[in-house]
Every structure is written in C-alpha cells, then in structure tokens.
CSV table of N, CA and C in Angstrom, one decimal:
chain,number,residue,atom,x,y,z
A,122,UNK,N,-52.0,-168.0,151.9
A,122,UNK,CA,-51.3,-169.0,152.7
A,122,UNK,C,-49.8,-168.8,152.7
A,123,UNK,N,-49.3,-169.0,153.9
A,123,UNK,CA,-47.8,-168.8,154.1
A,123,UNK,C,-47.1,-170.1,153.8
A,124,UNK,N,-46.0,-170.0,153.0
A,124,UNK,CA,-45.2,-171.1,152.8
A,124,UNK,C,-43.9,-171.0,153.6
A,125,UNK,N,-43.4,-172.0,154.2
A,125,UNK,CA,-42.2,-172.0,155.0
A,125,UNK,C,-41.2,-172.8,154.3
A,126,UNK,N,-40.0,-172.2,154.1
A,126,UNK,CA,-38.9,-172.8,153.4
A,126,UNK,C,-37.8,-173.0,154.3
A,127,UNK,N,-37.4,-174.3,154.5
A,127,UNK,CA,-36.4,-174.8,155.4
A,127,UNK,C,-35.1,-175.1,154.7
A,128,UNK,N,-34.0,-175.0,155.5
A,128,UNK,CA,-32.7,-175.4,155.0
A,128,UNK,C,-31.8,-175.7,156.2
A,129,UNK,N,-30.6,-176.3,155.9
A,129,UNK,CA,-29.6,-176.5,156.9
A,129,UNK,C,-29.5,-177.9,157.4
A,130,UNK,N,-30.4,-178.8,157.1
A,130,UNK,CA,-30.2,-180.2,157.5
A,130,UNK,C,-29.0,-180.9,156.9
A,131,UNK,N,-28.7,-182.0,157.4
A,131,UNK,CA,-27.6,-182.8,156.9
A,131,UNK,C,-27.1,-183.9,157.8
A,132,UNK,N,-26.0,-184.4,157.5
A,132,UNK,CA,-25.3,-185.5,158.2
A,132,UNK,C,-24.2,-184.9,159.0
A,133,UNK,N,-24.1,-185.2,160.3
A,133,UNK,CA,-23.1,-184.7,161.2
A,133,UNK,C,-22.7,-185.8,162.2
A,134,UNK,N,-21.5,-185.8,162.6
A,134,UNK,CA,-21.0,-186.7,163.7
A,134,UNK,C,-21.5,-186.2,165.0
A,135,UNK,N,-21.6,-187.2,166.0
A,135,UNK,CA,-22.0,-186.8,167.3
A,135,UNK,C,-21.0,-185.8,167.9
A,136,UNK,N,-21.6,-184.8,168.6
A,136,UNK,CA,-20.8,-183.7,169.1
A,136,UNK,C,-20.7,-182.5,168.2
A,137,UNK,N,-21.1,-182.6,166.9
A,137,UNK,CA,-21.0,-181.6,166.0
A,137,UNK,C,-22.2,-180.6,166.0
A,138,UNK,N,-22.3,-179.7,165.1
A,138,UNK,CA,-23.3,-178.7,165.1
A,138,UNK,C,-23.9,-178.5,163.7
A,139,UNK,N,-25.2,-178.1,163.7
A,139,UNK,CA,-25.9,-177.7,162.5
A,139,UNK,C,-26.7,-176.5,162.9
A,140,UNK,N,-27.0,-175.7,161.8
A,140,UNK,CA,-27.9,-174.6,162.0
A,140,UNK,C,-29.1,-174.7,161.0
A,141,UNK,N,-30.3,-174.8,161.5
A,141,UNK,CA,-31.4,-174.8,160.6
A,141,UNK,C,-32.0,-173.4,160.4
A,142,UNK,N,-32.5,-173.2,159.2
A,142,UNK,CA,-33.2,-171.9,158.9
A,142,UNK,C,-34.5,-172.1,158.3
A,143,UNK,N,-35.4,-171.2,158.6
A,143,UNK,CA,-36.8,-171.3,158.1
A,143,UNK,C,-37.3,-169.9,157.8
A,144,UNK,N,-37.8,-169.6,156.6
A,144,UNK,CA,-38.3,-168.3,156.3
A,144,UNK,C,-39.7,-168.4,155.7
A,145,UNK,N,-40.5,-167.5,156.2
A,145,UNK,CA,-41.9,-167.4,155.6
A,145,UNK,C,-41.8,-166.8,154.2
A,146,UNK,N,-42.6,-167.3,153.3
A,146,UNK,CA,-42.6,-166.8,152.0
A,146,UNK,C,-42.9,-165.3,151.9
A,147,UNK,N,-43.7,-164.8,152.8
A,147,UNK,CA,-44.1,-163.4,152.8
A,147,UNK,C,-44.1,-162.9,154.3
A,148,UNK,N,-43.7,-161.7,154.5
A,148,UNK,CA,-43.7,-161.1,155.8
A,148,UNK,C,-45.2,-160.9,156.2
A,149,UNK,N,-45.5,-161.4,157.4
A,149,UNK,CA,-46.9,-161.3,157.9
A,149,UNK,C,-46.8,-160.9,159.4
A,150,UNK,N,-47.3,-159.8,159.7
A,150,UNK,CA,-47.2,-159.3,161.1
A,150,UNK,C,-48.1,-160.1,162.0
A,151,UNK,N,-49.1,-160.8,161.5
A,151,UNK,CA,-50.0,-161.6,162.3
A,151,UNK,C,-49.3,-162.9,162.8
A,152,UNK,N,-48.2,-163.3,162.2
A,152,UNK,CA,-47.5,-164.4,162.8
A,152,UNK,C,-46.9,-164.1,164.1
A,153,UNK,N,-47.4,-164.8,165.2
A,153,UNK,CA,-47.0,-164.5,166.5
A,153,UNK,C,-46.0,-165.5,167.1
A,154,UNK,N,-45.8,-166.6,166.5
A,154,UNK,CA,-45.0,-167.6,167.0
A,154,UNK,C,-44.5,-168.5,165.9
A,155,UNK,N,-43.2,-168.9,166.0
A,155,UNK,CA,-42.6,-169.8,165.1
A,155,UNK,C,-41.8,-170.8,165.9
A,156,UNK,N,-41.6,-172.0,165.3
A,156,UNK,CA,-40.8,-173.0,166.1
A,156,UNK,C,-40.4,-174.1,165.2
A,157,UNK,N,-39.9,-175.1,165.9
A,157,UNK,CA,-39.4,-176.3,165.3
A,157,UNK,C,-40.0,-177.6,166.0
A,158,UNK,N,-40.4,-178.5,165.2
A,158,UNK,CA,-40.8,-179.8,165.7
A,158,UNK,C,-39.9,-180.8,165.0
A,159,UNK,N,-39.8,-182.0,165.6
A,159,UNK,CA,-39.0,-183.1,164.9
A,159,UNK,C,-39.8,-184.4,165.1
A,160,UNK,N,-39.5,-185.3,164.1
A,160,UNK,CA,-40.2,-186.6,164.1
A,160,UNK,C,-39.1,-187.7,163.8
A,161,UNK,N,-38.8,-188.5,164.7
A,161,UNK,CA,-37.9,-189.6,164.5
A,161,UNK,C,-38.7,-190.8,163.9
A,162,UNK,N,-38.0,-191.7,163.2
A,162,UNK,CA,-38.6,-192.8,162.6
A,162,UNK,C,-39.5,-193.6,163.5
A,163,UNK,N,-40.7,-193.9,163.2
A,163,UNK,CA,-41.6,-194.7,164.0
A,163,UNK,C,-42.2,-194.0,165.2
A,164,UNK,N,-41.9,-192.7,165.4
A,164,UNK,CA,-42.4,-191.9,166.6
A,164,UNK,C,-43.2,-190.7,166.2
A,165,UNK,N,-43.9,-190.2,167.1
A,165,UNK,CA,-44.8,-189.0,166.9
A,165,UNK,C,-43.9,-187.7,166.7
A,166,UNK,N,-44.5,-186.8,166.0
A,166,UNK,CA,-43.9,-185.5,165.9
A,166,UNK,C,-44.0,-184.7,167.2
A,167,UNK,N,-42.8,-184.2,167.7
A,167,UNK,CA,-42.8,-183.5,169.0
A,167,UNK,C,-42.2,-182.1,168.8
A,168,UNK,N,-42.6,-181.3,169.7
A,168,UNK,CA,-42.1,-179.9,169.8
A,168,UNK,C,-40.7,-179.9,170.3
A,169,UNK,N,-39.8,-179.1,169.6
A,169,UNK,CA,-38.5,-178.9,170.0
A,169,UNK,C,-38.2,-177.5,170.7
A,170,UNK,N,-38.7,-176.5,170.0
A,170,UNK,CA,-38.5,-175.1,170.5
A,170,UNK,C,-39.4,-174.2,169.8
A,171,UNK,N,-39.7,-173.1,170.5
A,171,UNK,CA,-40.6,-172.0,169.9
A,171,UNK,C,-40.0,-170.6,170.3
A,172,UNK,N,-40.4,-169.6,169.5
A,172,UNK,CA,-40.1,-168.3,169.9
A,172,UNK,C,-41.3,-167.4,169.4
A,173,UNK,N,-41.7,-166.5,170.3
A,173,UNK,CA,-42.9,-165.7,170.0
A,173,UNK,C,-42.4,-164.3,169.6
A,174,UNK,N,-43.4,-163.5,169.3
A,174,UNK,CA,-43.1,-162.1,168.8
A,174,UNK,C,-42.5,-161.2,169.8
A,175,UNK,N,-42.7,-161.6,171.1
A,175,UNK,CA,-42.0,-160.8,172.2
A,175,UNK,C,-40.6,-161.3,172.5
A,176,UNK,N,-40.2,-162.3,171.8
A,176,UNK,CA,-38.8,-162.9,172.1
A,176,UNK,C,-38.8,-164.0,173.1
A,177,UNK,N,-39.9,-164.4,173.6
A,177,UNK,CA,-39.9,-165.4,174.6
A,177,UNK,C,-39.7,-166.8,173.9
A,178,UNK,N,-38.8,-167.6,174.5
A,178,UNK,CA,-38.5,-168.9,173.9
A,178,UNK,C,-38.9,-170.0,174.8
A,179,UNK,N,-39.1,-171.1,174.2
A,179,UNK,CA,-39.4,-172.4,174.9
A,179,UNK,C,-38.5,-173.5,174.3
A,180,UNK,N,-38.0,-174.4,175.2
A,180,UNK,CA,-37.2,-175.5,174.7
A,180,UNK,C,-37.7,-176.8,175.4
A,181,UNK,N,-37.8,-177.8,174.6
A,181,UNK,CA,-38.1,-179.2,175.2
A,181,UNK,C,-36.9,-179.5,176.1
A,182,UNK,N,-37.1,-180.2,177.1
A,182,UNK,CA,-36.1,-180.5,178.1
A,182,UNK,C,-34.8,-181.1,177.6
A,183,UNK,N,-35.0,-182.0,176.7
A,183,UNK,CA,-33.8,-182.8,176.2
A,183,UNK,C,-32.8,-181.9,175.3
A,184,UNK,N,-33.3,-180.7,174.9
A,184,UNK,CA,-32.4,-179.9,174.1
A,184,UNK,C,-31.9,-178.6,174.8
A,185,UNK,N,-32.4,-178.4,176.0
A,185,UNK,CA,-32.0,-177.2,176.8
A,185,UNK,C,-30.5,-177.2,177.0
A,186,UNK,N,-29.9,-176.1,176.7
A,186,UNK,CA,-28.4,-175.9,176.9
A,186,UNK,C,-27.6,-176.3,175.6
A,187,UNK,N,-28.3,-177.0,174.7
A,187,UNK,CA,-27.6,-177.4,173.5
A,187,UNK,C,-28.2,-176.7,172.2
A,188,UNK,N,-29.5,-176.5,172.2
A,188,UNK,CA,-30.1,-175.8,171.0
A,188,UNK,C,-30.5,-174.4,171.4
A,189,UNK,N,-30.4,-173.5,170.4
A,189,UNK,CA,-30.8,-172.1,170.6
A,189,UNK,C,-31.7,-171.7,169.4
A,190,UNK,N,-32.9,-171.2,169.7
A,190,UNK,CA,-33.8,-170.7,168.7
A,190,UNK,C,-33.7,-169.2,168.7
A,191,UNK,N,-33.7,-168.6,167.5
A,191,UNK,CA,-33.7,-167.2,167.3
A,191,UNK,C,-34.5,-166.8,166.1
A,192,UNK,N,-34.7,-165.5,165.9
A,192,UNK,CA,-35.6,-165.0,164.8
A,192,UNK,C,-35.1,-163.7,164.3
A,193,UNK,N,-35.4,-163.4,163.0
A,193,UNK,CA,-35.2,-162.1,162.4
A,193,UNK,C,-36.6,-161.7,161.8
A,194,UNK,N,-36.6,-160.4,161.5
A,194,UNK,CA,-37.8,-159.9,160.8
A,194,UNK,C,-39.1,-160.2,161.6
A,195,UNK,N,-39.1,-159.8,162.8
A,195,UNK,CA,-40.2,-160.3,163.7
A,195,UNK,C,-40.0,-161.7,164.0
A,196,UNK,N,-41.0,-162.5,163.7
A,196,UNK,CA,-40.8,-164.0,163.8
A,196,UNK,C,-41.2,-164.6,162.5
A,197,UNK,N,-40.9,-163.9,161.4
A,197,UNK,CA,-41.1,-164.4,160.1
A,197,UNK,C,-40.0,-165.3,159.6
A,198,UNK,N,-38.8,-165.2,160.2
A,198,UNK,CA,-37.6,-166.0,159.9
A,198,UNK,C,-37.1,-166.6,161.2
A,199,UNK,N,-36.9,-167.9,161.3
A,199,UNK,CA,-36.5,-168.5,162.5
A,199,UNK,C,-35.3,-169.4,162.2
A,200,UNK,N,-34.4,-169.5,163.2
A,200,UNK,CA,-33.2,-170.4,163.1
A,200,UNK,C,-33.2,-171.3,164.3
A,201,UNK,N,-32.5,-172.4,164.2
A,201,UNK,CA,-32.3,-173.3,165.2
A,201,UNK,C,-30.8,-173.7,165.2
A,202,UNK,N,-30.0,-173.2,166.1
A,202,UNK,CA,-28.6,-173.6,166.3
A,202,UNK,C,-28.6,-174.8,167.1
A,203,UNK,N,-28.0,-175.9,166.6
A,203,UNK,CA,-28.0,-177.1,167.3
A,203,UNK,C,-26.5,-177.5,167.5
A,204,UNK,N,-26.1,-177.5,168.8
A,204,UNK,CA,-24.8,-177.9,169.2
A,204,UNK,C,-24.8,-179.1,170.0
A,205,UNK,N,-23.6,-179.7,170.1
A,205,UNK,CA,-23.4,-181.0,170.9
A,205,UNK,C,-24.5,-182.0,170.5
A,206,UNK,N,-24.6,-182.2,169.2
A,206,UNK,CA,-25.6,-183.1,168.7
A,206,UNK,C,-25.4,-184.6,169.1
A,207,UNK,N,-26.5,-185.2,169.3
A,207,UNK,CA,-26.4,-186.6,169.8
A,207,UNK,C,-27.2,-187.5,168.7
A,208,UNK,N,-26.9,-188.8,168.7
A,208,UNK,CA,-27.6,-189.7,167.7
A,208,UNK,C,-29.1,-189.6,168.0
A,209,UNK,N,-29.6,-189.4,169.2
A,209,UNK,CA,-31.0,-189.4,169.4
A,209,UNK,C,-31.6,-188.1,168.9
A,210,UNK,N,-30.9,-187.1,168.4
A,210,UNK,CA,-31.4,-186.0,167.8
A,210,UNK,C,-31.8,-186.2,166.3
A,211,UNK,N,-31.4,-187.4,165.8
A,211,UNK,CA,-31.7,-187.7,164.4
A,211,UNK,C,-33.2,-187.8,164.2
A,212,UNK,N,-33.7,-187.0,163.2
A,212,UNK,CA,-35.1,-186.9,163.0
A,212,UNK,C,-35.3,-186.0,161.7
A,213,UNK,N,-36.5,-185.9,161.3
A,213,UNK,CA,-36.9,-184.9,160.3
A,213,UNK,C,-37.4,-183.7,161.1
A,214,UNK,N,-36.8,-182.6,160.8
A,214,UNK,CA,-37.2,-181.3,161.6
A,214,UNK,C,-38.1,-180.5,160.7
A,215,UNK,N,-39.2,-180.1,161.3
A,215,UNK,CA,-40.2,-179.3,160.6
A,215,UNK,C,-40.4,-177.9,161.2
A,216,UNK,N,-40.3,-176.9,160.4
A,216,UNK,CA,-40.6,-175.6,160.8
A,216,UNK,C,-42.1,-175.4,160.9
A,217,UNK,N,-42.5,-174.6,161.9
A,217,UNK,CA,-43.9,-174.4,162.2
A,217,UNK,C,-44.2,-172.9,162.5
A,218,UNK,N,-45.3,-172.4,162.0
A,218,UNK,CA,-45.7,-171.0,162.3
A,218,UNK,C,-47.1,-170.9,162.7
A,219,UNK,N,-47.4,-170.0,163.6
A,219,UNK,CA,-48.8,-169.8,164.1
A,219,UNK,C,-49.1,-168.3,163.8
A,220,UNK,N,-50.2,-168.2,163.1
A,220,UNK,CA,-50.7,-166.8,162.8
A,220,UNK,C,-52.0,-166.6,163.5
A,221,UNK,N,-52.1,-165.5,164.2
A,221,UNK,CA,-53.3,-165.1,164.9
A,221,UNK,C,-53.7,-163.7,164.5
A,222,UNK,N,-55.0,-163.6,164.1
A,222,UNK,CA,-55.5,-162.3,163.6
A,222,UNK,C,-56.7,-161.9,164.5
A,223,UNK,N,-56.6,-160.7,165.0
A,223,UNK,CA,-57.7,-160.1,165.8
A,223,UNK,C,-58.8,-159.7,164.9
A,224,UNK,N,-60.0,-160.1,165.1
A,224,UNK,CA,-61.1,-159.8,164.2
A,224,UNK,C,-62.1,-158.8,164.7
A,225,UNK,N,-62.1,-158.4,165.9
A,225,UNK,CA,-63.0,-157.4,166.4
A,225,UNK,C,-62.4,-156.6,167.6
A,226,UNK,N,-63.0,-155.5,168.0
A,226,UNK,CA,-62.5,-154.7,169.1
A,226,UNK,C,-62.5,-155.4,170.4
A,227,UNK,N,-63.4,-156.4,170.6
A,227,UNK,CA,-63.5,-157.2,171.8
A,227,UNK,C,-62.3,-158.1,172.0
A,228,UNK,N,-61.5,-158.3,170.9
A,228,UNK,CA,-60.3,-159.1,171.0
A,228,UNK,C,-60.5,-160.6,170.5
A,229,UNK,N,-61.6,-160.9,169.9
A,229,UNK,CA,-61.8,-162.2,169.3
A,229,UNK,C,-60.7,-162.5,168.3
A,230,UNK,N,-60.3,-163.7,168.1
A,230,UNK,CA,-59.2,-164.0,167.2
A,230,UNK,C,-59.5,-165.2,166.4
A,231,UNK,N,-58.9,-165.3,165.2
A,231,UNK,CA,-58.8,-166.6,164.5
A,231,UNK,C,-57.4,-166.9,164.3
A,232,UNK,N,-57.1,-168.2,164.2
A,232,UNK,CA,-55.7,-168.7,164.1
A,232,UNK,C,-55.5,-169.6,162.9
A,233,UNK,N,-54.3,-169.7,162.4
A,233,UNK,CA,-53.9,-170.6,161.3
A,233,UNK,C,-52.5,-171.2,161.7
A,234,UNK,N,-52.3,-172.3,161.2
A,234,UNK,CA,-51.0,-173.0,161.3
A,234,UNK,C,-50.4,-173.3,160.0
A,235,UNK,N,-49.1,-173.2,159.9
A,235,UNK,CA,-48.3,-173.6,158.7
A,235,UNK,C,-47.2,-174.5,159.0
A,236,UNK,N,-46.9,-175.4,158.1
A,236,UNK,CA,-45.8,-176.3,158.3
A,236,UNK,C,-44.8,-176.3,157.1
A,237,UNK,N,-43.5,-176.4,157.4
A,237,UNK,CA,-42.6,-176.6,156.3
A,237,UNK,C,-42.6,-178.1,155.9
A,238,UNK,N,-41.8,-178.3,154.8
A,238,UNK,CA,-41.8,-179.7,154.2
A,238,UNK,C,-40.9,-180.7,155.0
A,239,UNK,N,-40.1,-180.1,155.9
A,239,UNK,CA,-39.2,-181.0,156.7
A,239,UNK,C,-37.8,-181.0,156.1
A,240,UNK,N,-36.8,-181.1,157.0
A,240,UNK,CA,-35.4,-181.2,156.6
A,240,UNK,C,-34.8,-182.3,157.5
A,241,UNK,N,-34.0,-183.2,156.9
A,241,UNK,CA,-33.5,-184.4,157.6
A,241,UNK,C,-32.2,-184.0,158.3
A,242,UNK,N,-32.2,-184.3,159.6
A,242,UNK,CA,-30.9,-184.2,160.4
A,242,UNK,C,-30.5,-185.6,160.8
A,243,UNK,N,-29.3,-186.0,160.5
A,243,UNK,CA,-28.8,-187.3,160.9
A,243,UNK,C,-27.5,-187.2,161.6
A,244,UNK,N,-27.5,-187.7,162.8
A,244,UNK,CA,-26.3,-187.6,163.7
A,244,UNK,C,-25.7,-189.0,163.9
A,245,UNK,N,-24.5,-189.2,163.4
A,245,UNK,CA,-23.9,-190.5,163.5
A,245,UNK,C,-23.2,-190.7,164.8
A,246,UNK,N,-23.1,-192.0,165.3
A,246,UNK,CA,-22.5,-192.3,166.5
A,246,UNK,C,-21.0,-192.1,166.5
C-alpha cells in the first residue's frame, strides 16, 4: 500500500501564496496520476488539479491561472503552487494517487487509489 505524505498547508492572507507537497512513501512506476482534492466545511470533496505520467495537467476552472501542479520522480511526488489565494480557497487539501497495473498482454488493468491525510489551508479576508 502506498502512503502519501503531505505538507505545506497553513494560514495566509488573501492574495498570498502557499506551496503544497505530497510524496509517495515508495517509488512506484505503476502510479500514473497524482493530484489534489479539497473539501470545504460542509461541502463535498472536489477535484482541484491532476498531473499524469505524461505531464498532462488538469485544473478545475476556479483555480486556472492561479494554481500550478507539478511533479518530480515521475508522478510519485507532486506539488501544488497556489498563488493569489482567496478566502474561498479555504479547505482541507488532500493528495491523491492512482495506480494502474497491466495484468496481461491484452492490456487488461487493475487500479488502486490512495489518499493523504489532508492538510489545512486557511485564507483570511
């Protein structure tokens, strides 16, 4: 089982920046995608950004132009640079990893998901 270790959360004023980091406990070549979700109080957990093994990124519309996702060591380590933070960005941010393993020559796969414990980001008005 992969463990995801997160860091970088904290309290920041509106307009400020934070950088979140997440590292898998072990390097696994089968991890094909990592990303970040966030959950605000009383709301559902939502996808923020992802990056896959080919370097393709995805951003939720509300963070485009402000957040940047990047990775090292394939996609076993992922970062989220958050600039121009707004109070509505306040949430617990969770690192997420997807692992896909090809099990036969026909290309059949099995997949697993892993979650970090979450790191609090609070943006004051």
